Coordinates of C-alpha atoms in Angstrom, one line a residue:
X1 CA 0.0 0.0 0.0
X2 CA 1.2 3.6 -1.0
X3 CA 2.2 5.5 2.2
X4 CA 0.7 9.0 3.1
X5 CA 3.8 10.6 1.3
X6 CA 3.6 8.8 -1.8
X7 CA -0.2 9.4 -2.2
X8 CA -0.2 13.2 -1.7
X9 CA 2.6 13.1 -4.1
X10 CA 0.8 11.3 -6.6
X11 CA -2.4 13.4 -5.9
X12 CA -0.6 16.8 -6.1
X13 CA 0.6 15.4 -9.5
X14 CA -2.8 14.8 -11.1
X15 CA -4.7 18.0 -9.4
X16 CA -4.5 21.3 -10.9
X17 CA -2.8 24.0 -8.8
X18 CA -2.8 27.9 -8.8
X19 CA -0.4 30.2 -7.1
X20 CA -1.5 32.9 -5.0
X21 CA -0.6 35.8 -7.4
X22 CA -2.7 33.9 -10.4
X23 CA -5.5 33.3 -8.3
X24 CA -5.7 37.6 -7.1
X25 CA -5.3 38.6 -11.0
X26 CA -8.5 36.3 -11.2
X27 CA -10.6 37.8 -8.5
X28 CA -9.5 41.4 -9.3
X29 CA -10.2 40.5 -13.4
X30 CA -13.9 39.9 -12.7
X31 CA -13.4 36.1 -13.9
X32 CA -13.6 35.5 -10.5
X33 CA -13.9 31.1 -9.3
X34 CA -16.4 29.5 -7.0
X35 CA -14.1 30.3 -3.8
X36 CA -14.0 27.4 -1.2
X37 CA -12.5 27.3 2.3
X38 CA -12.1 23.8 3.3
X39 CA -10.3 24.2 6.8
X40 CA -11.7 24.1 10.1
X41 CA -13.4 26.4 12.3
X42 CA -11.0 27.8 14.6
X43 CA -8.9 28.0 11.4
X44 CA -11.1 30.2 9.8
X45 CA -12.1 32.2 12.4
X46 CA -8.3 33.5 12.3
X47 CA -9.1 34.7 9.0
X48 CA -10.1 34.3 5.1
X49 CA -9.8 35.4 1.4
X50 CA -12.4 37.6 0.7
X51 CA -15.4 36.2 -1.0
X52 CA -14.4 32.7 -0.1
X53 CA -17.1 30.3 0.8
X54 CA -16.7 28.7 4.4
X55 CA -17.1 24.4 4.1
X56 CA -15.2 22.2 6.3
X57 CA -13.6 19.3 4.6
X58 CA -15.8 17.1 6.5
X59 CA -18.9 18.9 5.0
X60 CA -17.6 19.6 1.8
X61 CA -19.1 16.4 -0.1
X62 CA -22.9 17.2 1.5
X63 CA -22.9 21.0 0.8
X64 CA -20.8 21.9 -2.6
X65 CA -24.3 21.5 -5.0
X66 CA -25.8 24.6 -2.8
X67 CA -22.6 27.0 -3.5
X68 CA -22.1 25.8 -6.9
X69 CA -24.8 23.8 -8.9
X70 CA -22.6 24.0 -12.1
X71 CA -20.3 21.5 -12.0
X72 CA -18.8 23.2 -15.2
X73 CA -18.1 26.4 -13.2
X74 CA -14.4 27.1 -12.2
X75 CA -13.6 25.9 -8.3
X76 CA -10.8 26.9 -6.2
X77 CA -10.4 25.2 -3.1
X78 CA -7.6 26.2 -0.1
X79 CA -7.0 24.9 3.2
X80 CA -4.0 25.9 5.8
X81 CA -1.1 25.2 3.8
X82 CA -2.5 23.1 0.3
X83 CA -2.6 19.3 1.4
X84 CA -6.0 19.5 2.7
X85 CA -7.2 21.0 -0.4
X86 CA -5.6 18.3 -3.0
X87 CA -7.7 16.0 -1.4
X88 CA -10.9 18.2 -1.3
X89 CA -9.6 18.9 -5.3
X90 CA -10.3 15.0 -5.8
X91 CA -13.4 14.7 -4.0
X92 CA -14.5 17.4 -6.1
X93 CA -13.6 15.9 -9.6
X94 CA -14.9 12.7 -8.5
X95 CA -18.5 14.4 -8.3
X96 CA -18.3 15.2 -11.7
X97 CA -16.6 18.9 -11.1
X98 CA -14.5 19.1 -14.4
X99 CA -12.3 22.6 -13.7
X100 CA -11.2 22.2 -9.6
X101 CA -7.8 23.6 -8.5
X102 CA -6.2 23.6 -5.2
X103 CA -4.3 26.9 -4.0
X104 CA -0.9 26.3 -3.7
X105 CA 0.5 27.2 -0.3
X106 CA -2.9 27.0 1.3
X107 CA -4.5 30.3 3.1
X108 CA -0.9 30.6 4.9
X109 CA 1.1 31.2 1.5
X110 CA -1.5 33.9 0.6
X111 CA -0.7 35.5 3.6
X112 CA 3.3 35.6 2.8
X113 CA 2.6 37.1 -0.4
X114 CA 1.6 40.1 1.5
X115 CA -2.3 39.8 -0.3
X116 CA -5.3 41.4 1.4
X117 CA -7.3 39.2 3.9
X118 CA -9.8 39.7 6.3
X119 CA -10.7 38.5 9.7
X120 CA -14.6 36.6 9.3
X121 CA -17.1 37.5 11.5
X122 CA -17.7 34.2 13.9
X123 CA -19.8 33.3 16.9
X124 CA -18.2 33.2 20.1
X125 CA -18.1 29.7 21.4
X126 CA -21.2 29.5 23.2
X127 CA -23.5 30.7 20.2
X128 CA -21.8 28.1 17.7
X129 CA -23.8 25.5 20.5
X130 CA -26.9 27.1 20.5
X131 CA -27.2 28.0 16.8
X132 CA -25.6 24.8 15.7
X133 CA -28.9 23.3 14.5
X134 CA -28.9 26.3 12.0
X135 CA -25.6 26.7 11.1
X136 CA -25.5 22.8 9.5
X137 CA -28.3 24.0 7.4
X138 CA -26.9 24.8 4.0
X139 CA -29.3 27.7 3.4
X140 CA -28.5 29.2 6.9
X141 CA -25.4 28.5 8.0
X142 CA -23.0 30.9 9.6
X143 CA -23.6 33.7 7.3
X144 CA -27.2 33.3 7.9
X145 CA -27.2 33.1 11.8
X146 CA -25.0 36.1 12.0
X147 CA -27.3 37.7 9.3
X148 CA -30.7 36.9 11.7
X149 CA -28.1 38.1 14.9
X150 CA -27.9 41.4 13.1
X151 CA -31.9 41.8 12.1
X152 CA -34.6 43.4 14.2
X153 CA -38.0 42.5 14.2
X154 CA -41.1 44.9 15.5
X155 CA -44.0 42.7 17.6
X156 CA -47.2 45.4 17.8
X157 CA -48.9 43.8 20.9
X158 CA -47.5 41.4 23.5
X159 CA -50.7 39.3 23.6
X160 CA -51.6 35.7 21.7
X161 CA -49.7 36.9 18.7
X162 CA -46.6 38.4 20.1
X163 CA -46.6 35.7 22.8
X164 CA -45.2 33.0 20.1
X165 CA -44.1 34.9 17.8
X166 CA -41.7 36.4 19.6
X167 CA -39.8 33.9 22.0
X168 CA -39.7 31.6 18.2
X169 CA -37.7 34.8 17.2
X170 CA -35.8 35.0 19.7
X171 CA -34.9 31.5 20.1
X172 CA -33.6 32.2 16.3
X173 CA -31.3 34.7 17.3
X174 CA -32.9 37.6 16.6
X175 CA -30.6 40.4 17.8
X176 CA -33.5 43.4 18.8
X177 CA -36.9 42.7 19.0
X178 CA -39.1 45.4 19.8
X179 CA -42.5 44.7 22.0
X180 CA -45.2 47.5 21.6
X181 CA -48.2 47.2 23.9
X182 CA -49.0 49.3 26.7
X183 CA -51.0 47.0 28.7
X184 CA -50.7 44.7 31.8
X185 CA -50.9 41.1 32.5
X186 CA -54.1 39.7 33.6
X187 CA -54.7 36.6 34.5
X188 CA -57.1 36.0 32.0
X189 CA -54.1 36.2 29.4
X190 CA -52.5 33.1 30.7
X191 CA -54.4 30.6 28.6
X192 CA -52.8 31.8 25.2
X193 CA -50.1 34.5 26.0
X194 CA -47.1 32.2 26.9
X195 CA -44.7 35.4 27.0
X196 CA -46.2 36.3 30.5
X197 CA -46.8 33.8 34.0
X198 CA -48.9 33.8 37.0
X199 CA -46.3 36.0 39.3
X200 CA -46.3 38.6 36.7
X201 CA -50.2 40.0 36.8
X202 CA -50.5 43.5 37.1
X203 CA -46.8 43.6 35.9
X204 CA -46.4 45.4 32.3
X205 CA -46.3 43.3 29.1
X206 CA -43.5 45.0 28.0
X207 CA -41.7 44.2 30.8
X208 CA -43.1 40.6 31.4
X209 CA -41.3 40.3 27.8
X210 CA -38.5 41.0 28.5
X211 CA -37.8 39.1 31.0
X212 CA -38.9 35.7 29.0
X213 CA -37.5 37.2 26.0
X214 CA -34.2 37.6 27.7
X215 CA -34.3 34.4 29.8
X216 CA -34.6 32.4 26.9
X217 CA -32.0 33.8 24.8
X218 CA -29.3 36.8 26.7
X219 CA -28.3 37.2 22.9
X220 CA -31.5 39.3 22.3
X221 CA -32.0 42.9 22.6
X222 CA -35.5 43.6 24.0
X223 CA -37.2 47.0 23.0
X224 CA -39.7 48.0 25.4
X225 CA -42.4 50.6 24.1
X226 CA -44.5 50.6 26.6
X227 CA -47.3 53.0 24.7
X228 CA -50.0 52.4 21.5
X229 CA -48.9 52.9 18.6
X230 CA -50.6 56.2 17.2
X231 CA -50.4 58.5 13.9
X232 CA -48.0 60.5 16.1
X233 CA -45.1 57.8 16.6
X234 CA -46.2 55.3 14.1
X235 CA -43.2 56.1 11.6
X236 CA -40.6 56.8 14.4
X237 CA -41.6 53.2 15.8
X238 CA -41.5 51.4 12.8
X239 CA -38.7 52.8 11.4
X240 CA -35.9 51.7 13.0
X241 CA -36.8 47.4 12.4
X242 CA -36.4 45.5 9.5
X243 CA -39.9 43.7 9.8
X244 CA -43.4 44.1 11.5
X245 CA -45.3 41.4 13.0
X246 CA -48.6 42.7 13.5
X247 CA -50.6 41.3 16.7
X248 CA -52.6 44.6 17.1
X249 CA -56.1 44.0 18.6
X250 CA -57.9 46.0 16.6
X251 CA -58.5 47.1 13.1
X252 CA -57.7 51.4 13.3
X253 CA -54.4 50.2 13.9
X254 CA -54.0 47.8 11.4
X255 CA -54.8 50.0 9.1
X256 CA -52.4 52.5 10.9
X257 CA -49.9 50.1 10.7
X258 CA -50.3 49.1 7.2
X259 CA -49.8 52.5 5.4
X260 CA -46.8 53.5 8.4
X261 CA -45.2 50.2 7.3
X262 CA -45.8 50.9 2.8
X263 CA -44.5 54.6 3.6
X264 CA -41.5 53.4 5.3
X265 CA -41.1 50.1 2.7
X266 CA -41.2 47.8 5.7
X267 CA -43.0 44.7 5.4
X268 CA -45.8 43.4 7.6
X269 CA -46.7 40.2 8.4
X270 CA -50.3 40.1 9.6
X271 CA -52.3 37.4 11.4
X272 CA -55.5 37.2 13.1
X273 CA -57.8 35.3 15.4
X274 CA -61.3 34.3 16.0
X275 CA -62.4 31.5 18.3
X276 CA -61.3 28.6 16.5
X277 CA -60.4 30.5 13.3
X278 CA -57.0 32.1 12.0
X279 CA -55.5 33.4 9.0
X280 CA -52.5 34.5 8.2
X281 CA -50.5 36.8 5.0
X282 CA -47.2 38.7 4.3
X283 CA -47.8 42.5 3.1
X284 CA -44.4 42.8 1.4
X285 CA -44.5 46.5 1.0
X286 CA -43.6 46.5 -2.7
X287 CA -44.4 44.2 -5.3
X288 CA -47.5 43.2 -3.5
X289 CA -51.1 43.3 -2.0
X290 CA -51.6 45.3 1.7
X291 CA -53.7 45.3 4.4
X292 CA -56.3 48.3 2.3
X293 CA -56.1 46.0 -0.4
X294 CA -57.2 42.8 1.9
X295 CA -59.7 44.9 3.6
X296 CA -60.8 48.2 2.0
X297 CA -62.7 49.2 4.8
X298 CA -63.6 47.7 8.5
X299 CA -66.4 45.8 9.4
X300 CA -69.0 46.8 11.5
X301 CA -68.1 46.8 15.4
X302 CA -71.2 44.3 16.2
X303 CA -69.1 41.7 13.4
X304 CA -65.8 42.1 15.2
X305 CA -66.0 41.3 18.7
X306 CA -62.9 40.8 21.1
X307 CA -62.1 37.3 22.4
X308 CA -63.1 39.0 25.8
X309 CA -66.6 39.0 24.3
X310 CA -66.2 35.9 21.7
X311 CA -63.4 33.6 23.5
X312 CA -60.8 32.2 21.7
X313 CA -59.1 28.6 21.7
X314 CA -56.2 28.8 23.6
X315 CA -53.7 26.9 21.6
X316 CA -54.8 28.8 18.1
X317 CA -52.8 32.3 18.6
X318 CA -49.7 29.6 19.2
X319 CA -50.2 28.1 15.5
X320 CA -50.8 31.7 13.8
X321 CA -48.0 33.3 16.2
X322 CA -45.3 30.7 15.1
X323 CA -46.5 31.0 11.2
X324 CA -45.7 34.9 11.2
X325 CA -42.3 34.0 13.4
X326 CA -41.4 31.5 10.0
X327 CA -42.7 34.4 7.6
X328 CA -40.3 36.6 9.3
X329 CA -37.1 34.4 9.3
X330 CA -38.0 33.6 5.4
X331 CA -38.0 37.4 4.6
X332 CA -35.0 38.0 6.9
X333 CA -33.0 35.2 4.8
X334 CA -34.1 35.4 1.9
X335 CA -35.7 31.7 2.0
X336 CA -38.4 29.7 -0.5
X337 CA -41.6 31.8 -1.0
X338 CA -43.4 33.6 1.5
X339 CA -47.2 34.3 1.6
X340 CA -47.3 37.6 -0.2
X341 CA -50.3 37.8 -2.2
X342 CA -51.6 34.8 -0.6
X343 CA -53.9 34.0 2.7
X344 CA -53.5 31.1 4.8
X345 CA -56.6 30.3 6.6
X346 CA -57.4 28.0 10.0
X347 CA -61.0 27.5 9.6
X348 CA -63.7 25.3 11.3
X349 CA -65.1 22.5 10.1
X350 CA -68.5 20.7 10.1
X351 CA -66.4 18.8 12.8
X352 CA -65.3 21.9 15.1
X353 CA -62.1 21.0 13.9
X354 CA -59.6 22.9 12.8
X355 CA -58.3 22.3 9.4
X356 CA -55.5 24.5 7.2
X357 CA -56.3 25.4 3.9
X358 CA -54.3 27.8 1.4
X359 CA -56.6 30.8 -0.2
X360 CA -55.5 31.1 -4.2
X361 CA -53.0 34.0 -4.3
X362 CA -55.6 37.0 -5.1
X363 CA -56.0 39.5 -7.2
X364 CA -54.6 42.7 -5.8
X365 CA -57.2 44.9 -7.6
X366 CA -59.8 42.7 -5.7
X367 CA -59.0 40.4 -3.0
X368 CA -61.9 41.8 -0.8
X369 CA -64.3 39.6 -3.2
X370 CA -62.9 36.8 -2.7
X371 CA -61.8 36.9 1.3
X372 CA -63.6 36.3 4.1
X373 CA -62.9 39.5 7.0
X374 CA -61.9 36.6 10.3
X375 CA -62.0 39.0 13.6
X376 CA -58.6 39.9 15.5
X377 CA -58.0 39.4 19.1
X378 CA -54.9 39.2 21.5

């Protein structure tokens, strides 16, 4: 059998190599490779080619379609010193990957010839454990966790919406997540609005949500508005957050909310509740249907009542609240399709069962026609 030395050697002669100085000509040309980092962690968090790709050897073989689907594409892959590499070169060719080099001198001969690098943004040790269910998702990953780490999210009410919404949120690693209500905790709230606990009546919700918010996840930034949101502060409010997930309790400020959030190009995920019905939509603030063009105009009061006055099943603002918390890390990420111009609706059966069903994506001009107005509670 060939011994370690003799294989490398053999490898480095049937693998394709580039030198440092070729490989900066290339990225500064335009004609720039698929950039792969194949070392470890702790390695790369001491620093990277810019515009590399971070995959550890070990990963390489399970994630390489998601960087580069073209297997006809030019690939570049480094390591430390350019052993690792050769190898990861001849896993590559062996998926069919027909133009792989290996960089000659690995990450550490870049260095000596003096050309640019920079040190990667990482997770401090603790974080890469409690993120490390997202981070092994390909369309997450690092980037994407330090992406959601960096987002902030506005909840409008504290109650059955922003109860689920926000601790899935901040169990993502949402770095600031604002909490607008200016009520207290009742015990009434306790069977849906899991944010808040039986010491905490007559506390603030604001303040309730914090400390769950914060006891779940230190990571996350609570902002505490403890007021309503009028046509006085409505743009100072939503301004400073990079999505809206609307819980109000009623529908002057939905409405409020919806032409804040189009004026300021935020988008607004909207949910609502009504004993054992829900429904839910993204308003996407361009490109797509919003709340006026959902609802042109409110229905009246006697057709809306609160779940004070029409109850509610607990365990419903939990489905609804976690749906808009999804919504939110799709837009954040950038991930499959969200329900722009589309309405998700919990409705109940012949059964007094609750059954999902998707509304066909409607027509902006009329989607009033076609949907059915389901009553809003906390």
């Amino acid at each position: 059998m060939p011994t370690y030395d003799a294989l490398i050697r053999e490898l480095r002669g049937r693998t394709a190599e580039i030198d440092a100085s070729a490989l900066a000509a290339s990225l500064a040309n335009g004609t720039r490779p698929v950039l792969i980092d194949v070392r470890e962690a702790d390695e790369h968090a001491q620093g990277e080619i810019g515009g590399s790709v971070f995959i550890p050897r070990g990963f390489l073989e399970l994630r390489i379609e998601k960087v580069a689907p073209d297997r006809e594409a030019p690939v570049v892959v480094y390591c430390a010193s350019g052993t690792r590499s050769v190898f990861a070169a001849r896993s590559l060719s062996e998926l069919g990957y027909t133009d792989v080099k290996s960089l000659a001198g690995g990450f550490s001969g870049w260095k000596r010839a003096g050309l640019p690098w920079s040190a990667p943004q990482a997770l401090r040790a603790d974080q890469e454990s409690r993120y490390s269910r997202h981070t092994m998702l390909p369309e997450v990953g690092l980037a994407g966790q330090l992406k959601l780490l960096a987002s902030k999210v506005l909840c409008i009410g504290a109650g059955g919406l922003g109860s689920p919404s926000s601790m899935y949120l901040a169990a993502a690693g949402i770095g600031t997540i604002g909490m607008i209500d200016d009520d207290v905790v009742d015990a009434s709230n306790l069977q849906r609005q899991i944010l808040h606990a039986t010491d905490r009546v007559g506390v603030a919700k604001v303040e309730s949500a914090e400390t769950t918010l914060r006891g779940l996840n230190p990571d996350v930034k609570v902002d505490k508005h403890r007021t309503r949101i009028t046509a006085d502060n409505a743009l100072q409010l939503i301004g400073g957050y990079d999505v809206v997930i609307d819980g109000a309790d009623n529908f002057a400020t939905r409405y409020l909310v919806n032409d804040a959030a189009l004026r300021l190009g935020k988008p607004v995920i909207h949910a609502s509740i009504f004993r054992f019905e829900g429904q839910i939509t993204v308003f996407p603030a361009a490109g797509g249907p919003c709340y006026r063009c959902l609802y042109p105009s409110p229905p009246p009061p006697e057709d809306a009542p609160s779940c004070a006055e029409a109850g509610v099943l607990g365990v419903l603002p939990g489905i609804m609240g976690v749906l808009q918390a999804t919504e939110a890390i799709k837009l954040l990420l950038g991930l499959g399709e969200t329900l722009a111009g589309r309405l998700l609706c919990i409705r109940r059966d012949e059964d007094a069962l609750p059954r999902a069903q998707a509304a066909p994506r409607p027509d902006v001009a009329r989607p009033a026609a076609t949907a059915s107005i389901a009553r809003r509670s906390r």
